[in-house]
Amino acid sequence: MDGNGRWATARGKSRSEGHREGAQAIDRLMDASLELGLKNISLYAFSTENWKRPVTEIRSIFNLLVEFIDTRLDRIHSRGIRILHSGSRKRLTRGVLDKIDFAAETTRKNKKLTVNFCLNYGSRDELLRAAQEAFLRRKREKVPFEKPLKEKELEKFLYTSALPPVDLLIRTAGEQRLSNFLLWQSAYAELYFTDTLWPDFDKTALVHSLDWYGARTRKFGGLTNG
Ligand code: FPP
């Protein structure tokens, strides 16, 4: 969700105000996704590298997340949206963890749309953790370490184990990097880059990206579709 800062600066506003506008773009994205029948969205809200930002900005992002859940959870729940969290729980405050856990628990049976908040998320961190967990499981269950590790065995321990692989990865605000986001899950994702700043990313922009995606031929390493 890049471009909140630039959106704000261009209007003489603070970066926090840009993030607030970014949160509203999430509202619009959820509405549009329900209308269009999308099933899963993952949002990169805070990376393991974002701790390098000034503490005031970090605080404003987490405050916004808490406010987002406080003010939207009823509506989210009543519309059949399930909330998930992907990311490390280390360094997140009790208040943030309680809020996101409450949102996930409240909405866990919802089936219309899953919105996965990637918060304190980094793909390398996730993969290291998954490998560690997979080997600990082998130790517990006395599976020989020599037995080659299978993809499925590792995937069980990814934060996103409940989600399918990424089909379409959208990066806004002109950036063209993966920035440690869902690297395993995006192995065959189509990558869509747009100059639109995240706060301006609306239903029209989403439909545009989906039209682009629809015109792609997905080969998954083979020669024909599928
Ligand atoms: C990247 O843009 C954005 C972030 C690191 C934070 C994203 C956070 C939100 C959209 C709001 C949080 C709210 C919820 C509900 C999770 P940037 O700040 O790097 O923008 P820039 O590249 O223009 O500086």
mmCIF file of C-alpha atoms and ligand atoms in Angstrom:
data_model
loop_
_atom_site.group_PDB
_atom_site.id
_atom_site.type_symbol
_atom_site.label_atom_id
_atom_site.label_comp_id
_atom_site.label_asym_id
_atom_site.label_seq_id
_atom_site.Cartn_x
_atom_site.Cartn_y
_atom_site.Cartn_z
ATOM 1 C CA MET A 1 0.000 0.000 0.000
ATOM 2 C CA ASP A 2 2.658 2.487 -1.090
ATOM 3 C CA GLY A 3 2.245 6.188 -1.501
ATOM 4 C CA ASN A 4 0.473 7.354 1.656
ATOM 5 C CA GLY A 5 3.393 9.621 2.520
ATOM 6 C CA ARG A 6 3.620 11.109 -0.966
ATOM 7 C CA TRP A 7 -0.138 11.599 -1.098
ATOM 8 C CA ALA A 8 0.039 13.600 2.146
ATOM 9 C CA THR A 9 3.144 15.614 1.258
ATOM 10 C CA ALA A 10 1.585 16.687 -2.038
ATOM 11 C CA ARG A 11 -1.291 18.176 -0.017
ATOM 12 C CA GLY A 12 0.823 19.791 2.708
ATOM 13 C CA LYS A 13 -0.431 17.202 5.215
ATOM 14 C CA SER A 14 1.427 14.990 7.673
ATOM 15 C CA ARG A 15 2.412 11.421 6.807
ATOM 16 C CA SER A 16 -0.012 10.235 9.490
ATOM 17 C CA GLU A 17 -2.830 11.892 7.599
ATOM 18 C CA GLY A 18 -1.670 10.027 4.525
ATOM 19 C CA HIS A 19 -1.908 6.735 6.409
ATOM 20 C CA ARG A 20 -5.390 7.690 7.618
ATOM 21 C CA GLU A 21 -6.420 8.218 4.004
ATOM 22 C CA GLY A 22 -4.761 4.874 3.246
ATOM 23 C CA ALA A 23 -6.987 3.197 5.813
ATOM 24 C CA GLN A 24 -10.020 4.643 4.023
ATOM 25 C CA ALA A 25 -8.746 3.162 0.788
ATOM 26 C CA ILE A 26 -8.874 -0.215 2.578
ATOM 27 C CA ASP A 27 -12.590 0.391 3.261
ATOM 28 C CA ARG A 28 -13.171 1.042 -0.410
ATOM 29 C CA LEU A 29 -11.108 -1.982 -1.393
ATOM 30 C CA MET A 30 -13.148 -4.260 0.872
ATOM 31 C CA ASP A 31 -16.427 -2.936 -0.577
ATOM 32 C CA ALA A 32 -15.183 -3.295 -4.153
ATOM 33 C CA SER A 33 -13.819 -6.776 -3.486
ATOM 34 C CA LEU A 34 -17.156 -7.939 -2.120
ATOM 35 C CA GLU A 35 -18.950 -6.459 -5.126
ATOM 36 C CA LEU A 36 -16.531 -8.081 -7.553
ATOM 37 C CA GLY A 37 -16.558 -11.443 -5.783
ATOM 38 C CA LEU A 38 -12.879 -11.589 -4.795
ATOM 39 C CA LYS A 39 -12.237 -14.168 -2.089
ATOM 40 C CA ASN A 40 -8.874 -13.250 -0.535
ATOM 41 C CA ILE A 41 -6.872 -10.061 -0.127
ATOM 42 C CA SER A 42 -3.591 -9.627 1.712
ATOM 43 C CA LEU A 43 -2.557 -6.123 2.706
ATOM 44 C CA TYR A 44 1.039 -5.198 3.503
ATOM 45 C CA ALA A 45 0.334 -2.830 6.378
ATOM 46 C CA PHE A 46 3.632 -2.986 8.294
ATOM 47 C CA SER A 47 6.806 -4.875 7.407
ATOM 48 C CA THR A 48 9.544 -6.218 9.676
ATOM 49 C CA GLU A 49 11.686 -3.456 8.134
ATOM 50 C CA ASN A 50 9.193 -0.663 8.882
ATOM 51 C CA TRP A 51 10.497 -0.543 12.487
ATOM 52 C CA LYS A 52 13.256 1.655 11.019
ATOM 53 C CA ARG A 53 10.717 4.488 10.609
ATOM 54 C CA PRO A 54 10.374 7.297 13.179
ATOM 55 C CA VAL A 55 8.589 6.139 16.296
ATOM 56 C CA THR A 56 5.818 8.723 15.819
ATOM 57 C CA GLU A 57 4.967 7.279 12.412
ATOM 58 C CA ILE A 58 5.064 3.701 13.731
ATOM 59 C CA ARG A 59 2.724 4.699 16.524
ATOM 60 C CA SER A 60 0.336 6.390 14.113
ATOM 61 C CA ILE A 61 0.113 3.263 11.918
ATOM 62 C CA PHE A 62 -0.652 0.995 14.888
ATOM 63 C CA ASN A 63 -3.111 3.500 16.339
ATOM 64 C CA LEU A 64 -4.859 3.557 12.989
ATOM 65 C CA LEU A 65 -5.057 -0.213 12.941
ATOM 66 C CA VAL A 66 -6.637 -0.265 16.403
ATOM 67 C CA GLU A 67 -9.050 2.502 15.403
ATOM 68 C CA PHE A 68 -9.802 0.665 12.172
ATOM 69 C CA ILE A 69 -10.869 -2.451 14.057
ATOM 70 C CA ASP A 70 -12.772 -0.487 16.725
ATOM 71 C CA THR A 71 -14.795 1.451 14.189
ATOM 72 C CA ARG A 72 -15.209 -1.140 11.413
ATOM 73 C CA LEU A 73 -15.392 -4.564 13.032
ATOM 74 C CA ASP A 74 -19.212 -4.695 13.289
ATOM 75 C CA ARG A 75 -19.606 -3.775 9.638
ATOM 76 C CA ILE A 76 -16.826 -6.134 8.562
ATOM 77 C CA HIS A 77 -18.395 -8.998 10.515
ATOM 78 C CA SER A 78 -21.929 -8.332 9.285
ATOM 79 C CA ARG A 79 -20.713 -8.376 5.691
ATOM 80 C CA GLY A 80 -19.171 -11.817 6.048
ATOM 81 C CA ILE A 81 -15.525 -10.717 5.994
ATOM 82 C CA ARG A 82 -12.933 -12.797 7.834
ATOM 83 C CA ILE A 83 -9.900 -11.015 9.280
ATOM 84 C CA LEU A 84 -6.530 -12.744 9.518
ATOM 85 C CA HIS A 85 -3.145 -11.591 10.750
ATOM 86 C CA SER A 86 0.099 -12.674 9.101
ATOM 87 C CA GLY A 87 3.322 -11.694 10.777
ATOM 88 C CA SER A 88 5.462 -12.033 13.841
ATOM 89 C CA ARG A 89 3.826 -11.374 17.198
ATOM 90 C CA LYS A 90 7.192 -10.280 18.638
ATOM 91 C CA ARG A 91 7.425 -6.497 19.225
ATOM 92 C CA LEU A 92 3.677 -5.969 18.756
ATOM 93 C CA THR A 93 2.108 -4.463 21.874
ATOM 94 C CA ARG A 94 -0.451 -6.356 23.953
ATOM 95 C CA GLY A 95 -3.076 -3.793 22.863
ATOM 96 C CA VAL A 96 -2.460 -4.383 19.154
ATOM 97 C CA LEU A 97 -2.301 -8.172 19.579
ATOM 98 C CA ASP A 98 -5.517 -8.262 21.595
ATOM 99 C CA LYS A 99 -7.295 -6.144 19.005
ATOM 100 C CA ILE A 100 -6.227 -8.167 16.001
ATOM 101 C CA ASP A 101 -6.847 -11.469 17.814
ATOM 102 C CA PHE A 102 -10.324 -10.267 18.771
ATOM 103 C CA ALA A 103 -11.068 -9.301 15.149
ATOM 104 C CA ALA A 104 -9.806 -12.676 13.894
ATOM 105 C CA GLU A 105 -11.742 -14.627 16.527
ATOM 106 C CA THR A 106 -14.969 -12.676 15.954
ATOM 107 C CA THR A 107 -14.874 -13.172 12.203
ATOM 108 C CA ARG A 108 -13.311 -16.643 12.001
ATOM 109 C CA LYS A 109 -16.346 -18.354 10.502
ATOM 110 C CA ASN A 110 -17.002 -15.736 7.829
ATOM 111 C CA LYS A 111 -16.713 -16.980 4.278
ATOM 112 C CA LYS A 112 -17.422 -14.161 1.812
ATOM 113 C CA LEU A 113 -14.012 -12.523 1.775
ATOM 114 C CA THR A 114 -10.803 -12.959 3.760
ATOM 115 C CA VAL A 115 -8.761 -9.852 4.492
ATOM 116 C CA ASN A 116 -5.283 -10.766 5.684
ATOM 117 C CA PHE A 117 -3.444 -7.958 7.464
ATOM 118 C CA CYS A 118 0.288 -8.463 7.042
ATOM 119 C CA LEU A 119 1.546 -6.693 10.110
ATOM 120 C CA ASN A 120 5.115 -7.002 11.374
ATOM 121 C CA TYR A 121 5.413 -9.276 8.370
ATOM 122 C CA GLY A 122 8.527 -10.242 6.413
ATOM 123 C CA SER A 123 8.795 -13.196 4.094
ATOM 124 C CA ARG A 124 12.291 -14.238 5.123
ATOM 125 C CA ASP A 125 11.315 -14.131 8.773
ATOM 126 C CA GLU A 126 8.238 -16.221 7.944
ATOM 127 C CA LEU A 127 10.265 -18.823 6.015
ATOM 128 C CA LEU A 128 12.893 -19.158 8.749
ATOM 129 C CA ARG A 129 10.171 -19.611 11.330
ATOM 130 C CA ALA A 130 8.353 -22.168 9.179
ATOM 131 C CA ALA A 131 11.548 -24.197 8.649
ATOM 132 C CA GLN A 132 12.264 -24.114 12.384
ATOM 133 C CA GLU A 133 8.696 -25.214 13.218
ATOM 134 C CA ALA A 134 8.776 -27.987 10.619
ATOM 135 C CA PHE A 135 11.962 -29.413 12.117
ATOM 136 C CA LEU A 136 10.645 -29.119 15.664
ATOM 137 C CA ARG A 137 7.576 -31.060 14.551
ATOM 138 C CA ARG A 138 9.812 -33.738 13.052
ATOM 139 C CA LYS A 139 11.716 -33.941 16.318
ATOM 140 C CA ARG A 140 8.482 -34.309 18.333
ATOM 141 C CA GLU A 141 7.098 -36.907 15.960
ATOM 142 C CA LYS A 142 10.451 -38.669 15.563
ATOM 143 C CA VAL A 143 10.570 -38.195 11.783
ATOM 144 C CA PRO A 144 14.183 -38.671 10.576
ATOM 145 C CA PHE A 145 15.814 -35.322 9.700
ATOM 146 C CA GLU A 146 17.311 -36.896 6.558
ATOM 147 C CA LYS A 147 13.861 -37.268 5.000
ATOM 148 C CA PRO A 148 13.643 -34.471 2.401
ATOM 149 C CA LEU A 149 11.399 -31.613 3.453
ATOM 150 C CA LYS A 150 8.314 -31.308 1.225
ATOM 151 C CA GLU A 151 6.659 -28.030 0.179
ATOM 152 C CA LYS A 152 3.406 -28.952 1.946
ATOM 153 C CA GLU A 153 5.264 -29.710 5.172
ATOM 154 C CA LEU A 154 6.736 -26.211 5.184
ATOM 155 C CA GLU A 155 3.567 -24.467 3.995
ATOM 156 C CA LYS A 156 1.680 -25.717 7.038
ATOM 157 C CA PHE A 157 3.800 -23.378 9.129
ATOM 158 C CA LEU A 158 3.534 -20.266 6.981
ATOM 159 C CA TYR A 159 1.427 -17.477 8.467
ATOM 160 C CA THR A 160 -0.726 -17.778 5.365
ATOM 161 C CA SER A 161 -1.388 -21.525 5.680
ATOM 162 C CA ALA A 162 -5.143 -20.901 5.435
ATOM 163 C CA LEU A 163 -4.807 -19.006 2.145
ATOM 164 C CA PRO A 164 -4.263 -20.021 -1.484
ATOM 165 C CA PRO A 165 -1.155 -18.837 -3.392
ATOM 166 C CA VAL A 166 -1.163 -15.240 -4.623
ATOM 167 C CA ASP A 167 -2.659 -14.800 -8.113
ATOM 168 C CA LEU A 168 -2.218 -11.064 -8.508
ATOM 169 C CA LEU A 169 0.238 -8.878 -6.634
ATOM 170 C CA ILE A 170 -0.466 -5.159 -6.887
ATOM 171 C CA ARG A 171 2.146 -2.586 -5.952
ATOM 172 C CA THR A 172 1.146 1.047 -5.964
ATOM 173 C CA ALA A 173 2.978 4.390 -6.164
ATOM 174 C CA GLY A 174 5.441 3.450 -8.880
ATOM 175 C CA GLU A 175 7.561 1.077 -6.788
ATOM 176 C CA GLN A 176 8.667 -2.074 -8.574
ATOM 177 C CA ARG A 177 10.000 -4.349 -5.853
ATOM 178 C CA LEU A 178 8.686 -7.246 -3.804
ATOM 179 C CA SER A 179 10.115 -5.847 -0.545
ATOM 180 C CA ASN A 180 10.070 -9.180 1.303
ATOM 181 C CA PHE A 181 6.324 -9.660 0.736
ATOM 182 C CA LEU A 182 4.796 -13.154 0.350
ATOM 183 C CA LEU A 183 7.825 -14.391 -1.611
ATOM 184 C CA TRP A 184 6.944 -18.090 -1.356
ATOM 185 C CA GLN A 185 3.245 -17.494 -1.953
ATOM 186 C CA SER A 186 3.867 -15.262 -4.983
ATOM 187 C CA ALA A 187 6.030 -17.760 -6.867
ATOM 188 C CA TYR A 188 3.615 -17.666 -9.825
ATOM 189 C CA ALA A 189 1.808 -14.407 -9.086
ATOM 190 C CA GLU A 190 1.254 -11.910 -11.858
ATOM 191 C CA LEU A 191 2.927 -8.637 -10.841
ATOM 192 C CA TYR A 192 1.009 -5.436 -11.458
ATOM 193 C CA PHE A 193 2.695 -2.095 -10.938
ATOM 194 C CA THR A 194 0.818 1.186 -11.005
ATOM 195 C CA ASP A 195 1.792 4.803 -10.372
ATOM 196 C CA THR A 196 -1.480 5.396 -8.493
ATOM 197 C CA LEU A 197 -0.787 6.322 -4.866
ATOM 198 C CA TRP A 198 -2.451 3.960 -2.391
ATOM 199 C CA PRO A 199 -4.972 6.538 -1.035
ATOM 200 C CA ASP A 200 -6.173 7.045 -4.624
ATOM 201 C CA PHE A 201 -6.488 3.323 -5.331
ATOM 202 C CA ASP A 202 -10.251 2.915 -5.796
ATOM 203 C CA LYS A 203 -12.678 0.497 -7.433
ATOM 204 C CA THR A 204 -11.820 1.772 -10.921
ATOM 205 C CA ALA A 205 -8.129 1.152 -10.254
ATOM 206 C CA LEU A 206 -8.882 -2.319 -8.908
ATOM 207 C CA VAL A 207 -11.017 -3.205 -11.942
ATOM 208 C CA HIS A 208 -8.212 -1.964 -14.173
ATOM 209 C CA SER A 209 -5.740 -4.279 -12.447
ATOM 210 C CA LEU A 210 -8.163 -7.201 -12.711
ATOM 211 C CA ASP A 211 -8.703 -6.550 -16.431
ATOM 212 C CA TRP A 212 -4.933 -6.555 -16.865
ATOM 213 C CA TYR A 213 -4.722 -9.805 -14.881
ATOM 214 C CA GLY A 214 -7.505 -11.348 -16.970
ATOM 215 C CA ALA A 215 -5.500 -10.740 -20.127
ATOM 216 C CA ARG A 216 -2.415 -12.550 -18.796
ATOM 217 C CA THR A 217 -1.681 -16.110 -19.851
ATOM 218 C CA ARG A 218 -0.718 -18.072 -16.771
ATOM 219 C CA LYS A 219 1.495 -21.026 -17.561
ATOM 220 C CA PHE A 220 2.917 -21.998 -14.162
ATOM 221 C CA GLY A 221 6.135 -23.025 -15.876
ATOM 222 C CA GLY A 222 4.337 -25.126 -18.503
ATOM 223 C CA LEU A 223 3.460 -24.335 -22.092
ATOM 224 C CA THR A 224 -0.304 -23.897 -21.879
ATOM 225 C CA ASN A 225 -2.800 -22.287 -19.509
ATOM 226 C CA GLY A 226 -3.234 -23.796 -16.053
HETATM 227 C C1 FPP B 1 3.630 2.624 2.664
HETATM 228 O O1 FPP B 1 3.519 3.944 2.149
HETATM 229 C C2 FPP B 1 2.618 2.436 3.697
HETATM 230 C C3 FPP B 1 2.840 1.888 4.920
HETATM 231 C C4 FPP B 1 4.160 1.414 5.376
HETATM 232 C C5 FPP B 1 1.763 1.780 5.917
HETATM 233 C C6 FPP B 1 0.448 1.321 5.391
HETATM 234 C C7 FPP B 1 -0.577 1.659 6.373
HETATM 235 C C8 FPP B 1 -1.872 1.977 6.104
HETATM 236 C C9 FPP B 1 -2.487 1.930 4.766
HETATM 237 C C10 FPP B 1 -2.745 2.435 7.198
HETATM 238 C C11 FPP B 1 -2.771 1.461 8.335
HETATM 239 C C12 FPP B 1 -4.119 1.116 8.612
HETATM 240 C C13 FPP B 1 -4.528 -0.117 8.788
HETATM 241 C C14 FPP B 1 -5.951 -0.345 8.951
HETATM 242 C C15 FPP B 1 -3.609 -1.269 8.783
HETATM 243 P P1 FPP B 1 4.592 5.020 2.528
HETATM 244 O O2 FPP B 1 4.267 5.549 3.867
HETATM 245 O O3 FPP B 1 5.940 4.390 2.423
HETATM 246 O O4 FPP B 1 4.365 6.131 1.462
HETATM 247 P P2 FPP B 1 5.505 6.864 0.628
HETATM 248 O O5 FPP B 1 6.215 5.782 -0.135
HETATM 249 O O6 FPP B 1 4.747 7.793 -0.253
HETATM 250 O O7 FPP B 1 6.390 7.573 1.623
#
